[in-house]
């Protein structure tokens, strides 16, 4: 683990016993690149336990009170809500899965393109991923997450493609219908056109097609603020963003540091689509982080919630004092739908070694250098 990660997280850990710390976690989209996020948050939990928990005592955990995830972050989020055991499990999962564990081909792929576009909603089936979610997140584990409300809140974000609006699935709703929440996680994780929509009902209305939460917000800040502001509102002091993407425009790694194979000199349909998706995601994360940074600055300077919302689109009833991001220094690759466990192990290790960067606020005085 790098000195940067140890030093910066130690400085977040110290105030846990001297002042009230309340952490909100934002988990971005990223597909296979989510292995980086899984590695980074696993390192965070391990460092916290090492600093605060003598070996003779039960493991203690960082004071995470709100978690918001989209796409691959929606898959990681429930495991974070389950605590250190869940974090270890998802860290290992992202180093074990292969393409066939998540996606399968369809007979429709054999059709001529004009017929395929007319008759099929996607290239792949997500039946393997659906089965994995049912196995890894059965009703019993989802109900365990629900019991954590309101002290630990979870929300995952999908997009309702019928009305084009975000669809939030929060842990306070799990008790009534665990399978609906699991469907929300599935919908958030799957990519339009590559994978088919998940049809989910909202109340008595008909079931509508839901897909990738990253279409709405690849870094779901507003969803985090929304669940934090519900009854028994939380005053989050730190927001930590775990991102699969470097600051835009990122750089491709050199031959020594490269994880995925080089981008083709003459790319075909699939490679062009994969690179486009990764670049749009990289750009979107940077823009969303910059915008929420400005919104928090305004709120902490006394600008009203309503005016900040009008100017930035973010509604922040109680602004945090610190905004921190953990992201790769350069691109992890160009194809975030390439699930290769050897490559993802390397990404997870990079996540473990990553250094947090404070965007807004500061670390405690004792740890400043």
PDB file of C-alpha atoms in Angstrom, residues 148-260:
ATOM      1  CA  UNK A 148     -28.769  -0.445   8.689  1.00  0.00           C
ATOM      2  CA  UNK A 149     -31.118   2.468   7.843  1.00  0.00           C
ATOM      3  CA  UNK A 150     -30.952   5.281   8.949  1.00  0.00           C
ATOM      4  CA  UNK A 151     -27.407   5.068  10.356  1.00  0.00           C
ATOM      5  CA  UNK A 152     -26.042   3.567   7.116  1.00  0.00           C
ATOM      6  CA  UNK A 153     -27.999   4.427   3.984  1.00  0.00           C
ATOM      7  CA  UNK A 154     -27.584   3.033   0.473  1.00  0.00           C
ATOM      8  CA  UNK A 155     -28.926   4.177  -2.873  1.00  0.00           C
ATOM      9  CA  UNK A 156     -28.269   2.924  -6.387  1.00  0.00           C
ATOM     10  CA  UNK A 157     -29.225   4.902  -9.470  1.00  0.00           C
ATOM     11  CA  UNK A 158     -30.676   3.561 -12.718  1.00  0.00           C
ATOM     12  CA  UNK A 159     -32.343   5.382 -15.621  1.00  0.00           C
ATOM     13  CA  UNK A 160     -36.006   4.889 -16.559  1.00  0.00           C
ATOM     14  CA  UNK A 161     -35.852   4.891 -20.355  1.00  0.00           C
ATOM     15  CA  UNK A 162     -39.585   5.453 -20.762  1.00  0.00           C
ATOM     16  CA  UNK A 163     -39.520   8.929 -19.194  1.00  0.00           C
ATOM     17  CA  UNK A 164     -35.780   9.627 -19.270  1.00  0.00           C
ATOM     18  CA  UNK A 165     -35.642  10.298 -15.524  1.00  0.00           C
ATOM     19  CA  UNK A 166     -33.334   8.890 -12.850  1.00  0.00           C
ATOM     20  CA  UNK A 167     -34.705   5.973 -10.855  1.00  0.00           C
ATOM     21  CA  UNK A 168     -33.446   5.729  -7.279  1.00  0.00           C
ATOM     22  CA  UNK A 169     -33.515   2.453  -5.364  1.00  0.00           C
ATOM     23  CA  UNK A 170     -32.746   3.067  -1.695  1.00  0.00           C
ATOM     24  CA  UNK A 171     -32.199   0.654   1.163  1.00  0.00           C
ATOM     25  CA  UNK A 172     -35.170   1.933   3.190  1.00  0.00           C
ATOM     26  CA  UNK A 173     -37.437   0.392   0.517  1.00  0.00           C
ATOM     27  CA  UNK A 174     -35.853  -3.087   0.595  1.00  0.00           C
ATOM     28  CA  UNK A 175     -38.070  -4.496   3.356  1.00  0.00           C
ATOM     29  CA  UNK A 176     -41.188  -4.127   1.206  1.00  0.00           C
ATOM     30  CA  UNK A 177     -39.680  -5.734  -1.900  1.00  0.00           C
ATOM     31  CA  UNK A 178     -36.085  -7.010  -1.844  1.00  0.00           C
ATOM     32  CA  UNK A 179     -36.245  -8.366  -5.388  1.00  0.00           C
ATOM     33  CA  UNK A 180     -37.189  -4.929  -6.757  1.00  0.00           C
ATOM     34  CA  UNK A 181     -34.065  -3.445  -5.183  1.00  0.00           C
ATOM     35  CA  UNK A 182     -31.955  -6.240  -6.683  1.00  0.00           C
ATOM     36  CA  UNK A 183     -33.525  -5.506 -10.082  1.00  0.00           C
ATOM     37  CA  UNK A 184     -32.545  -1.864  -9.569  1.00  0.00           C
ATOM     38  CA  UNK A 185     -28.929  -2.896  -9.005  1.00  0.00           C
ATOM     39  CA  UNK A 186     -29.047  -5.033 -12.157  1.00  0.00           C
ATOM     40  CA  UNK A 187     -30.567  -2.208 -14.208  1.00  0.00           C
ATOM     41  CA  UNK A 188     -27.988   0.290 -13.006  1.00  0.00           C
ATOM     42  CA  UNK A 189     -25.081  -1.964 -13.958  1.00  0.00           C
ATOM     43  CA  UNK A 190     -26.059  -2.762 -17.533  1.00  0.00           C
ATOM     44  CA  UNK A 191     -25.104  -0.763 -20.594  1.00  0.00           C
ATOM     45  CA  UNK A 192     -27.681   0.305 -23.215  1.00  0.00           C
ATOM     46  CA  UNK A 193     -27.510  -1.603 -26.522  1.00  0.00           C
ATOM     47  CA  UNK A 194     -24.857  -3.965 -25.162  1.00  0.00           C
ATOM     48  CA  UNK A 195     -27.340  -5.426 -22.670  1.00  0.00           C
ATOM     49  CA  UNK A 196     -31.164  -5.517 -22.513  1.00  0.00           C
ATOM     50  CA  UNK A 197     -33.319  -3.298 -20.295  1.00  0.00           C
ATOM     51  CA  UNK A 198     -34.723  -4.497 -16.977  1.00  0.00           C
ATOM     52  CA  UNK A 199     -38.467  -3.923 -16.682  1.00  0.00           C
ATOM     53  CA  UNK A 200     -39.371  -2.564 -13.245  1.00  0.00           C
ATOM     54  CA  UNK A 201     -42.699  -1.350 -11.888  1.00  0.00           C
ATOM     55  CA  UNK A 202     -43.035   1.877  -9.945  1.00  0.00           C
ATOM     56  CA  UNK A 203     -46.139   1.578  -7.762  1.00  0.00           C
ATOM     57  CA  UNK A 204     -49.292   0.415  -9.561  1.00  0.00           C
ATOM     58  CA  UNK A 205     -48.037   1.614 -12.951  1.00  0.00           C
ATOM     59  CA  UNK A 206     -46.837  -0.685 -15.709  1.00  0.00           C
ATOM     60  CA  UNK A 207     -43.265  -1.973 -15.756  1.00  0.00           C
ATOM     61  CA  UNK A 208     -40.930   0.306 -17.689  1.00  0.00           C
ATOM     62  CA  UNK A 209     -37.463  -0.290 -19.192  1.00  0.00           C
ATOM     63  CA  UNK A 210     -34.577   0.605 -16.878  1.00  0.00           C
ATOM     64  CA  UNK A 211     -30.905   0.723 -17.792  1.00  0.00           C
ATOM     65  CA  UNK A 212     -27.513   2.152 -16.835  1.00  0.00           C
ATOM     66  CA  UNK A 213     -27.556   4.775 -14.081  1.00  0.00           C
ATOM     67  CA  UNK A 214     -24.507   6.353 -15.713  1.00  0.00           C
ATOM     68  CA  UNK A 215     -26.776   7.763 -18.423  1.00  0.00           C
ATOM     69  CA  UNK A 216     -28.173  10.083 -15.752  1.00  0.00           C
ATOM     70  CA  UNK A 217     -25.142  10.567 -13.494  1.00  0.00           C
ATOM     71  CA  UNK A 218     -21.964   8.534 -13.612  1.00  0.00           C
ATOM     72  CA  UNK A 219     -21.017  10.058 -10.253  1.00  0.00           C
ATOM     73  CA  UNK A 220     -24.324  10.031  -8.310  1.00  0.00           C
ATOM     74  CA  UNK A 221     -23.793  13.011  -5.995  1.00  0.00           C
ATOM     75  CA  UNK A 222     -27.391  14.184  -5.962  1.00  0.00           C
ATOM     76  CA  UNK A 223     -28.617  10.725  -4.994  1.00  0.00           C
ATOM     77  CA  UNK A 224     -26.185  10.840  -2.052  1.00  0.00           C
ATOM     78  CA  UNK A 225     -27.444  14.255  -0.952  1.00  0.00           C
ATOM     79  CA  UNK A 226     -31.046  13.077  -1.326  1.00  0.00           C
ATOM     80  CA  UNK A 227     -30.737  10.066   0.973  1.00  0.00           C
ATOM     81  CA  UNK A 228     -28.630  12.021   3.468  1.00  0.00           C
ATOM     82  CA  UNK A 229     -31.340  14.683   3.743  1.00  0.00           C
ATOM     83  CA  UNK A 230     -34.243  12.301   4.399  1.00  0.00           C
ATOM     84  CA  UNK A 231     -35.823  11.999   7.844  1.00  0.00           C
ATOM     85  CA  UNK A 232     -33.175  12.087  10.590  1.00  0.00           C
ATOM     86  CA  UNK A 233     -30.964  14.043   8.200  1.00  0.00           C
ATOM     87  CA  UNK A 234     -27.265  13.247   8.165  1.00  0.00           C
ATOM     88  CA  UNK A 235     -24.625  15.962   8.341  1.00  0.00           C
ATOM     89  CA  UNK A 236     -21.913  14.397   6.208  1.00  0.00           C
ATOM     90  CA  UNK A 237     -18.483  15.841   6.981  1.00  0.00           C
ATOM     91  CA  UNK A 238     -16.503  14.049   4.254  1.00  0.00           C
ATOM     92  CA  UNK A 239     -17.507  12.848   0.807  1.00  0.00           C
ATOM     93  CA  UNK A 240     -15.105  10.346  -0.729  1.00  0.00           C
ATOM     94  CA  UNK A 241     -15.448   9.631  -4.448  1.00  0.00           C
ATOM     95  CA  UNK A 242     -14.129   6.293  -5.667  1.00  0.00           C
ATOM     96  CA  UNK A 243     -13.747   6.647  -9.441  1.00  0.00           C
ATOM     97  CA  UNK A 244     -12.616   4.307 -12.202  1.00  0.00           C
ATOM     98  CA  UNK A 245     -11.492   7.178 -14.406  1.00  0.00           C
ATOM     99  CA  UNK A 246      -8.598   9.677 -14.283  1.00  0.00           C
ATOM    100  CA  UNK A 247      -9.115  13.402 -14.586  1.00  0.00           C
ATOM    101  CA  UNK A 248     -10.177  14.243 -18.135  1.00  0.00           C
ATOM    102  CA  UNK A 249      -8.429  14.228 -20.516  1.00  0.00           C
ATOM    103  CA  UNK A 250      -6.541  11.247 -19.177  1.00  0.00           C
ATOM    104  CA  UNK A 251      -3.553   9.589 -20.791  1.00  0.00           C
ATOM    105  CA  UNK A 252      -3.141   6.072 -22.096  1.00  0.00           C
ATOM    106  CA  UNK A 253      -0.462   4.168 -20.151  1.00  0.00           C
ATOM    107  CA  UNK A 254       2.852   3.379 -21.775  1.00  0.00           C
ATOM    108  CA  UNK A 255       3.841  -0.141 -22.777  1.00  0.00           C
ATOM    109  CA  UNK A 256       5.276  -0.961 -19.345  1.00  0.00           C
ATOM    110  CA  UNK A 257       2.188   0.146 -17.377  1.00  0.00           C
ATOM    111  CA  UNK A 258      -0.437  -0.928 -19.901  1.00  0.00           C
ATOM    112  CA  UNK A 259      -3.080  -3.335 -18.560  1.00  0.00           C
ATOM    113  CA  UNK A 260      -5.272  -3.885 -21.608  1.00  0.00           C
TER     114      UNK A 260
END
